[in-house]
Coordinates of C-alpha atoms and ligand atoms in Angstrom, one line a residue:
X1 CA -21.1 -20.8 -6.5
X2 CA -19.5 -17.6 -6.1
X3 CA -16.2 -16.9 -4.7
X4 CA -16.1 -15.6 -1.0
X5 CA -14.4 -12.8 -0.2
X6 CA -12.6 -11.7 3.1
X7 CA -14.2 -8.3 3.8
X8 CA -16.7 -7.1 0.3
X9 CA -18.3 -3.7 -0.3
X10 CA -21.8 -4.0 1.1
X11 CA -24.2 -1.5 -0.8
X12 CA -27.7 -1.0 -0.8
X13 CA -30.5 1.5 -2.5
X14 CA -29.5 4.2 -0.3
X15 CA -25.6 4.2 -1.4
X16 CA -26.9 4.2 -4.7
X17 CA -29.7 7.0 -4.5
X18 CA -26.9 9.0 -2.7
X19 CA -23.9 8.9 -5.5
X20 CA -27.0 9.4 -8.4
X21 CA -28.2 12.6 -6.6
X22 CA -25.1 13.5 -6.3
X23 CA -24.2 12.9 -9.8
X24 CA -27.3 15.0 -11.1
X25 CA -26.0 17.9 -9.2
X26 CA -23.2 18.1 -11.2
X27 CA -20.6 18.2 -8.1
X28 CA -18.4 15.6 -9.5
X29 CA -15.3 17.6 -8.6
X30 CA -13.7 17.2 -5.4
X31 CA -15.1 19.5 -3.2
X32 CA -19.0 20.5 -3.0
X33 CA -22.0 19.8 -0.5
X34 CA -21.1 16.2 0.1
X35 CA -17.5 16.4 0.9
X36 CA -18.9 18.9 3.7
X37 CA -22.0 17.1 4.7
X38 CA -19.7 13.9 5.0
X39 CA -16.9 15.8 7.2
X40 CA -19.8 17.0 9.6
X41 CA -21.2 14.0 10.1
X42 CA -18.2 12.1 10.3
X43 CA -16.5 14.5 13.5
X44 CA -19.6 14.4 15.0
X45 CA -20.0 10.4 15.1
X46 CA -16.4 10.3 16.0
X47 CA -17.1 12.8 18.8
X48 CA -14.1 15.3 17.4
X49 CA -14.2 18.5 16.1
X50 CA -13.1 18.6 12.9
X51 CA -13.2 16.4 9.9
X52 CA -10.7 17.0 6.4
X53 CA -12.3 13.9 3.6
X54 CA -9.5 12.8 1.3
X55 CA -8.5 10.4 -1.0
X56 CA -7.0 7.5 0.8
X57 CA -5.7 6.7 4.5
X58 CA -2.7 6.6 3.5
X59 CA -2.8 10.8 2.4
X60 CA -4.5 11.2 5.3
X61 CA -1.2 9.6 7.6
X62 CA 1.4 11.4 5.2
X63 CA -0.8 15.0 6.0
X64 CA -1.1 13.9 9.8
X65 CA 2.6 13.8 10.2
X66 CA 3.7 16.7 8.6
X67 CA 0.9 18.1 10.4
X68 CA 2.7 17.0 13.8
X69 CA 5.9 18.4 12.6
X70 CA 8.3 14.7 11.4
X71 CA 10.5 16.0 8.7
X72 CA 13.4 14.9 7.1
X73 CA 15.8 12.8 9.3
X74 CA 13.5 12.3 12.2
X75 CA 12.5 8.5 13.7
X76 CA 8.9 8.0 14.3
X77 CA 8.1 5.1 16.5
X78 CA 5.4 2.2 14.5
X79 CA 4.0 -0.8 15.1
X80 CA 5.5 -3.6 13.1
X81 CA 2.5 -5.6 13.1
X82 CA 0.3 -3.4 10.8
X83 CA -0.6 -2.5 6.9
X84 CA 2.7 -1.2 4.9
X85 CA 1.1 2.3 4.5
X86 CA 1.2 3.3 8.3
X87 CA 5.2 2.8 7.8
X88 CA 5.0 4.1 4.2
X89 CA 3.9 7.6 5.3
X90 CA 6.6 8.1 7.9
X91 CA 9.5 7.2 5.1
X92 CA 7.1 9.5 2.7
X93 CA 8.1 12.6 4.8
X94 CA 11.8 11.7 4.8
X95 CA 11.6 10.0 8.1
X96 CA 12.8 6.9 9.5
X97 CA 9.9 4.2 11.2
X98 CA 11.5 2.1 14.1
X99 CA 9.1 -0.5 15.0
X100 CA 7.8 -2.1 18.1
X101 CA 6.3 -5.1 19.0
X102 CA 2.7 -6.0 20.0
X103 CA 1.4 -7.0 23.4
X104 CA -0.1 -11.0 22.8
X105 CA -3.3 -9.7 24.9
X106 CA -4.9 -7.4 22.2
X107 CA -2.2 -7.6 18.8
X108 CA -1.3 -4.0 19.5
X109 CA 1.8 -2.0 19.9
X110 CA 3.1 -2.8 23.2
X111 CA 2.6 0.3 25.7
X112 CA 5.3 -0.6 27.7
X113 CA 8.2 -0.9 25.0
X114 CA 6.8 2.5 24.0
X115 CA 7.3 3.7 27.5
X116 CA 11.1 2.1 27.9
X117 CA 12.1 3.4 25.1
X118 CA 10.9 6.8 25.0
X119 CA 12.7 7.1 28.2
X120 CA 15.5 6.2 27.2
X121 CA 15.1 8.0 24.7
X122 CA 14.9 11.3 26.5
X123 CA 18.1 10.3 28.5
X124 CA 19.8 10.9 25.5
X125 CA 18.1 13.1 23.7
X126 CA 16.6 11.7 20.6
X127 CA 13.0 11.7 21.1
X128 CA 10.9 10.0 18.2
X129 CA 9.1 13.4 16.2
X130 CA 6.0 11.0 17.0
X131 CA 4.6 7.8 17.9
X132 CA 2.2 6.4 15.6
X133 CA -0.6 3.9 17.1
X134 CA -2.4 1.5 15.0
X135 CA -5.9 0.4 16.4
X136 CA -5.4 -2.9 14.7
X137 CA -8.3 -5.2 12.8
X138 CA -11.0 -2.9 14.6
X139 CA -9.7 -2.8 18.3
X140 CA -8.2 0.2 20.1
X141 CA -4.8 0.4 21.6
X142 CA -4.6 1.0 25.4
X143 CA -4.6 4.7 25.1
X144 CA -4.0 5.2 28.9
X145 CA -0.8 3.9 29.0
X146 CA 0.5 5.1 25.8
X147 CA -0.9 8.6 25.9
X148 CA 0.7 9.0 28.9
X149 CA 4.1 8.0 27.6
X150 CA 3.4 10.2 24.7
X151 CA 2.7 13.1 26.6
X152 CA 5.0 13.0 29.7
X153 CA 7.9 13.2 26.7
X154 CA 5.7 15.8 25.1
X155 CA 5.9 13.5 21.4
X156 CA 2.6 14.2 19.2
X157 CA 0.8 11.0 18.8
X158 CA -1.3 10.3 15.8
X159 CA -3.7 7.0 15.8
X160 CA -3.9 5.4 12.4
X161 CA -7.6 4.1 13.3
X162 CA -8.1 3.0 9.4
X163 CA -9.4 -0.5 10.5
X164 CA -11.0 0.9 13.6
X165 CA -14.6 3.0 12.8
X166 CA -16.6 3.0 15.6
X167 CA -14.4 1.0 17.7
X168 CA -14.4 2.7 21.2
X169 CA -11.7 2.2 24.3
X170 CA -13.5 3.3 27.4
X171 CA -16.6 4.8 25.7
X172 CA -14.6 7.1 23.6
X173 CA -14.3 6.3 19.6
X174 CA -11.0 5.2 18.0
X175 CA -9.8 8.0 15.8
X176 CA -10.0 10.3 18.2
X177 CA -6.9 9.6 21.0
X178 CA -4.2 11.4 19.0
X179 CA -3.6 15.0 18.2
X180 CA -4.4 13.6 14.7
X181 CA -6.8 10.6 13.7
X182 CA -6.6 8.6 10.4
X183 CA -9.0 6.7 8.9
X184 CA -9.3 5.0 5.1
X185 CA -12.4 4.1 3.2
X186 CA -10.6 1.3 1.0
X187 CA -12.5 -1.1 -0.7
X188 CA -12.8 -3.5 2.4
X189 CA -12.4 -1.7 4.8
X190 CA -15.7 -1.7 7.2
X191 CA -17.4 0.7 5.3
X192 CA -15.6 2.0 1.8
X193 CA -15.9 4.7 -0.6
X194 CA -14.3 2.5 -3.0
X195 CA -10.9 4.4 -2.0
X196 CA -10.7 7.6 0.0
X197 CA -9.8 8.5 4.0
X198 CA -10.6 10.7 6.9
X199 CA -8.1 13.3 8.8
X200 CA -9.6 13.8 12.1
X201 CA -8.4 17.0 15.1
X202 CA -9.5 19.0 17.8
X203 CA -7.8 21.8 16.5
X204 CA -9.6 24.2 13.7
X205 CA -6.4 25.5 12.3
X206 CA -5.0 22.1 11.6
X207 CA -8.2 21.1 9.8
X208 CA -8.1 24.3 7.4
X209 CA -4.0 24.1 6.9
X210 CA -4.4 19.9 5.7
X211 CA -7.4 21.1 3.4
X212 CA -5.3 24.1 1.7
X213 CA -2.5 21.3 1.4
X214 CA -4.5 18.8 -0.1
X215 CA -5.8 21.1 -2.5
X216 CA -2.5 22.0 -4.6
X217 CA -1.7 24.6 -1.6
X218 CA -3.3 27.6 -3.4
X219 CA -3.3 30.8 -2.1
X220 CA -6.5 33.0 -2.2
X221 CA -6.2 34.6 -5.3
X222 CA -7.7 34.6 -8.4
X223 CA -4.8 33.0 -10.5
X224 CA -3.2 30.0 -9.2
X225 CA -0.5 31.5 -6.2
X226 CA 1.7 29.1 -4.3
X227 CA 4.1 29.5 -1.9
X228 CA 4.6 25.9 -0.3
X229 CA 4.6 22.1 -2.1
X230 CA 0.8 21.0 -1.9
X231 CA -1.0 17.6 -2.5
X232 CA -3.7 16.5 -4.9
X233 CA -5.8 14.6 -1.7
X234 CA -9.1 15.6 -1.3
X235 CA -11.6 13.3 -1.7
X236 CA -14.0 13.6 -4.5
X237 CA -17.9 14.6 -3.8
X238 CA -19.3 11.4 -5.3
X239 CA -17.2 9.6 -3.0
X240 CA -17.5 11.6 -0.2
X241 CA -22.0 10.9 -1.6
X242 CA -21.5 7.3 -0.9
X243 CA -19.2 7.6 2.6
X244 CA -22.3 9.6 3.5
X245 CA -24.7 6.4 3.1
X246 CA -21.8 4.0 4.5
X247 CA -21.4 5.7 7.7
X248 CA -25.4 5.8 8.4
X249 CA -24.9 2.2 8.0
X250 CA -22.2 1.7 9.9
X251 CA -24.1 0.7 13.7
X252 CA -26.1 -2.1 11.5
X253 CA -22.5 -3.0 10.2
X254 CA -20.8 -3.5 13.2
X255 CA -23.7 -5.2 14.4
X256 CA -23.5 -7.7 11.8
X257 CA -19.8 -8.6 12.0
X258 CA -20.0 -8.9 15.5
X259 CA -22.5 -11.5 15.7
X260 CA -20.4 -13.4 12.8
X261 CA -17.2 -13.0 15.5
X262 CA -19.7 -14.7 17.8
X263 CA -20.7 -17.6 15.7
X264 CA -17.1 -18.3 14.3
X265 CA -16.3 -18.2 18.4
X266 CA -18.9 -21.0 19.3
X267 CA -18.0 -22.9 16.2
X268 CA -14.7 -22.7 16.0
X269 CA -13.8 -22.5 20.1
X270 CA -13.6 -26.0 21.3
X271 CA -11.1 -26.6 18.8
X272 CA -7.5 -27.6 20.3
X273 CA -4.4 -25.1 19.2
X274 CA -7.2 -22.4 17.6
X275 CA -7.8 -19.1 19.2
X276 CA -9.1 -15.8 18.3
X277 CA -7.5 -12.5 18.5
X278 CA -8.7 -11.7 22.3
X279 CA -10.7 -8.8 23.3
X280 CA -9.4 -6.5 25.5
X281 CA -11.6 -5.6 28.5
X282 CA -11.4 -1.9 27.9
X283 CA -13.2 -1.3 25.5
X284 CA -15.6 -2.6 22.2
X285 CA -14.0 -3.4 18.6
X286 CA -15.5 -2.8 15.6
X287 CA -15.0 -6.6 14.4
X288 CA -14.0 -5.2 11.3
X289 CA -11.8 -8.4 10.5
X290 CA -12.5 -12.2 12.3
X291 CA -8.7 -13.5 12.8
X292 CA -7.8 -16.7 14.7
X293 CA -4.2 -18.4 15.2
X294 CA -3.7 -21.8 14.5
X295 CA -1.1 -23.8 16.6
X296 CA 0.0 -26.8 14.6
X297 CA 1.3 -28.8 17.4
X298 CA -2.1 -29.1 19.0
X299 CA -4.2 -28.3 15.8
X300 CA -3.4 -31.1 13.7
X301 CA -3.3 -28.7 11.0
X302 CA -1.7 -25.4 10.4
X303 CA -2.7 -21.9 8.7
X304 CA -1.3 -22.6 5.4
X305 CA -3.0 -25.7 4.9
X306 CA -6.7 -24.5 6.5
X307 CA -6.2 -21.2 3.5
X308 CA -5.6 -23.2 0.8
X309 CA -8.6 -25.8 1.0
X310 CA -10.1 -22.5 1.9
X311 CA -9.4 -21.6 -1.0
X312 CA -10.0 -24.6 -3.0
X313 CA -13.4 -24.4 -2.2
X314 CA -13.3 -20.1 -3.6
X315 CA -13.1 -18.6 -0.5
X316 CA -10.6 -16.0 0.3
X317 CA -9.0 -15.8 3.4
X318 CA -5.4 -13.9 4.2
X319 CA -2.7 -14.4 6.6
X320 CA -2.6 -11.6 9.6
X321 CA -0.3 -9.0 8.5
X322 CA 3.3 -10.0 7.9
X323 CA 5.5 -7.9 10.4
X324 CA 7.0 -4.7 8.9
X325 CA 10.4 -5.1 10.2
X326 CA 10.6 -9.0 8.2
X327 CA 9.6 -7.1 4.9
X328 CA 12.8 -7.1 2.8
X329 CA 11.8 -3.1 2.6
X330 CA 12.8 -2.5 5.2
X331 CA 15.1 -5.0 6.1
X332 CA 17.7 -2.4 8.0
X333 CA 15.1 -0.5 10.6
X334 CA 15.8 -0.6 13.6
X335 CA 12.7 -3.2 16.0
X336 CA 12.3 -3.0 19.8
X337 CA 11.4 -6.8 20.1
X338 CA 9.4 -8.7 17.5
X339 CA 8.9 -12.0 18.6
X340 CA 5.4 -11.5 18.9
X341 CA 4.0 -10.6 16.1
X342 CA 6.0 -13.1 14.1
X343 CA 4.7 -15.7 16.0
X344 CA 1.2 -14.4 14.9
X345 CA 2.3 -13.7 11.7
X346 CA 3.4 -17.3 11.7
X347 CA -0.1 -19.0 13.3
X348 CA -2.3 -16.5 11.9
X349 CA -5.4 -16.3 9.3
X350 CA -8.0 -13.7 8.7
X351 CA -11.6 -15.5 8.0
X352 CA -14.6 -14.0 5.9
X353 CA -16.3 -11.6 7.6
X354 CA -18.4 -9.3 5.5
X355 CA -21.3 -8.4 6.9
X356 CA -23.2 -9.3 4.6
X357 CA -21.8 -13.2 4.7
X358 CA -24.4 -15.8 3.7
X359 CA -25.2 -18.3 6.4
X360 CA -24.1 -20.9 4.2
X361 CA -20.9 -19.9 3.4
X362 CA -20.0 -19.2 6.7
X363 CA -21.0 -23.2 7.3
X364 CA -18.8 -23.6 4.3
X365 CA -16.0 -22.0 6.3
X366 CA -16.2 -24.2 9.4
X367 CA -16.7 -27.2 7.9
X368 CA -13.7 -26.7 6.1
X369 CA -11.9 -26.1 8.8
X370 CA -13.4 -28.1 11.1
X371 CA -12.6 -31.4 8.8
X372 CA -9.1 -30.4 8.9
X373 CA -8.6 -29.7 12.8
X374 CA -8.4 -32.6 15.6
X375 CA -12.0 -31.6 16.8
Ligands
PLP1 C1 -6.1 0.3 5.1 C2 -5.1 0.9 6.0 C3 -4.4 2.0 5.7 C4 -4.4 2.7 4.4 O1 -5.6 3.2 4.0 P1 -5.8 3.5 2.4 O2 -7.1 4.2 2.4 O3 -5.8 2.1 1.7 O4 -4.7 4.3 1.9 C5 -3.5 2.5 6.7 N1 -3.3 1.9 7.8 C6 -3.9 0.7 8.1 C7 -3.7 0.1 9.4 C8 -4.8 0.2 7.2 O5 -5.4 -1.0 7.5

């Protein structure tokens, strides 16, 4: 049997048929028709102006705040329940993340610690250079409530959307709430490019100032001319080939992964002490990622023990990210709350969920669990 794995690459004939025409064209380098066929197409599914392709999310976050101005010595508001990268980028430009806690109603950042404390904030006078939003396992913040925070203190917000692709929150996509959007094409990530990442804006003259700094920051002339530090980011033309196909695919995706959420929800859902990250009523998730919590005082069982005869049986599933501000990194950040998201942290486990996941290994999954849980 082969193993399962928590969220696999799914391609098909046209992925393939893409990166070989590519690849006769001879545009390997970064840059060429792709890398602009794959911008334009992506702005325009996520209903935003402009698109910049690079390598990873995580140079697409480091570009989005020094984009939005965070330098050396500023504090950027984070969540703590997220990926290390959203946090990496901040201390990348010489910044500082603090974190915040996550509402228990939809995982994510907690609108109204955002709101205390950027007023409080501005009663002293040391605003955050930004708040960063993380639409988290495919489902999109509440963008009313933190947006207005954001901009009644006048701080740029920029959404790290990597998990979130065709998410929406009140028919509008994820990606596009912030003055900047990020979003990654990492290897299991809901659709991938193997590795690479998306830097989404309304504004035309942010778009061409991150694509001169992700290309070395040279000047127009014909021998290499600098006059500011640049990045080696964009994202290279075969890749950008096979993001093409992805995102064509991405509605049949979705589609899939949602139906799985559905069927691990009527399988799973009578089961005392296990419940599934809830879905917020304002809007529609990309199910990128299935997660439950399991309560072992009325579960009979606990996480750890469910992952490992997972496990036993060569199927991968993963704890729900471990909160930033427990990571010995950084251990001395400062963390509005974070009771929350440990307790997740604690109950929680990420299940299978590619979307191309065999019926019978999904039956593999429930079983499994299902023998392990007071039913
Ligand atoms: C995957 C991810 C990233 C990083 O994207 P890469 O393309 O792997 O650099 C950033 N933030 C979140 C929330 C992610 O899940």
């Amino acid at each position: 049997m082969n193993r399962v794995y928590l969220s696999p690459p799914e391609m098909g004939p046209e992925e393939r048929s893409m990166l070989l025409a590519a690849f006769d064209s001879n545009w390997i380098a970064p840059l060429g028709p792709d890398v602009d066929a794959f911008e334009a197409e992506f702005a325009q599914r996520v209903g935003v102006a402009h698109a910049v392709a690079l390598s990873s999310g995580t140079a697409a976050l480091h570009l989005a705040l020094l984009l939005v101005g965070v330098g050396p010595g500023d504090e950027v508001l984070v969540p703590s329940f997220t990926f290390v990268a959203t946090a990496n980028a901040v201390v990348y430009r010489g910044a500082t993340p603090v974190f915040v806690d996550c509402s228990l109603d939809t995982w994510n950042m907690d609108p109204d610690l955002v709101a205390e404390d950027l007023d409080r904030r501005a009663s002293v006078g040391r605003l955050p250079a930004a708040v960063v939003t993380v639409d988290l396992y495919g489902q999109s913040c509440d963008y009313d409530r933190l947006a207005a925070a954001c901009d009644r203190h006048r701080v740029p917000l920029v959404e790290d959307a990597a998990e979130a692709l065709g998410a929406t929150y009140r028919g509008r996509s994820a990606g596009s709430f912030g003055r900047m959007g990020v979003f990654s094409f990492n290897g299991n990530k809901i659709i991938t490019t193997s590795g690479g990442g998306m830097l989404v804006t309304e504004s035309a003259e942010e778009a061409e100032r991150a694509r001169y700094l992700a290309t070395q920051a040279r000047e127009p002339a014909p021998h290499y001319e600098h006059v500011t530090i640049g990045y080696n980011y964009r994202l290279s033309n075969l890749l950008a080939a096979l993001g093409r196909a992805q995102l064509a695919g991405l509605d049949s995706r979705m589609t899939r992964r949602k139906r799985i959420n559905g069927r691990y929800r009527e399988a799973l859902g009578d089961l005392p002490g296990v419940d599934f990250l809830p879905i917020a009523p304002y809007g529609e998730p990309n199910y990128w990622l299935t997660c439950v919590t399991v309560d072992p005082d009325l579960a009979g069982t606990d996480r750890e023990t469910i992952r490992l005869a997972l496990e036993e049986q060569d199927i991968e599933s993963r704890p729900t990210w471990k909160p930033l501000h427990l990571q010995p990194v950084f251990a001395d950040n400062q963390v509005l709350g974070g009771a929350v998201c440990a307790r997740i942290f604690e109950l929680g486990l990420c299940l299978p969920t590619g979307s191309a996941l065999p019926d019978d290994d999904f039956d593999r999954v429930v079983t499994t669990i299902r023998r392990l849980a007071r039913g």
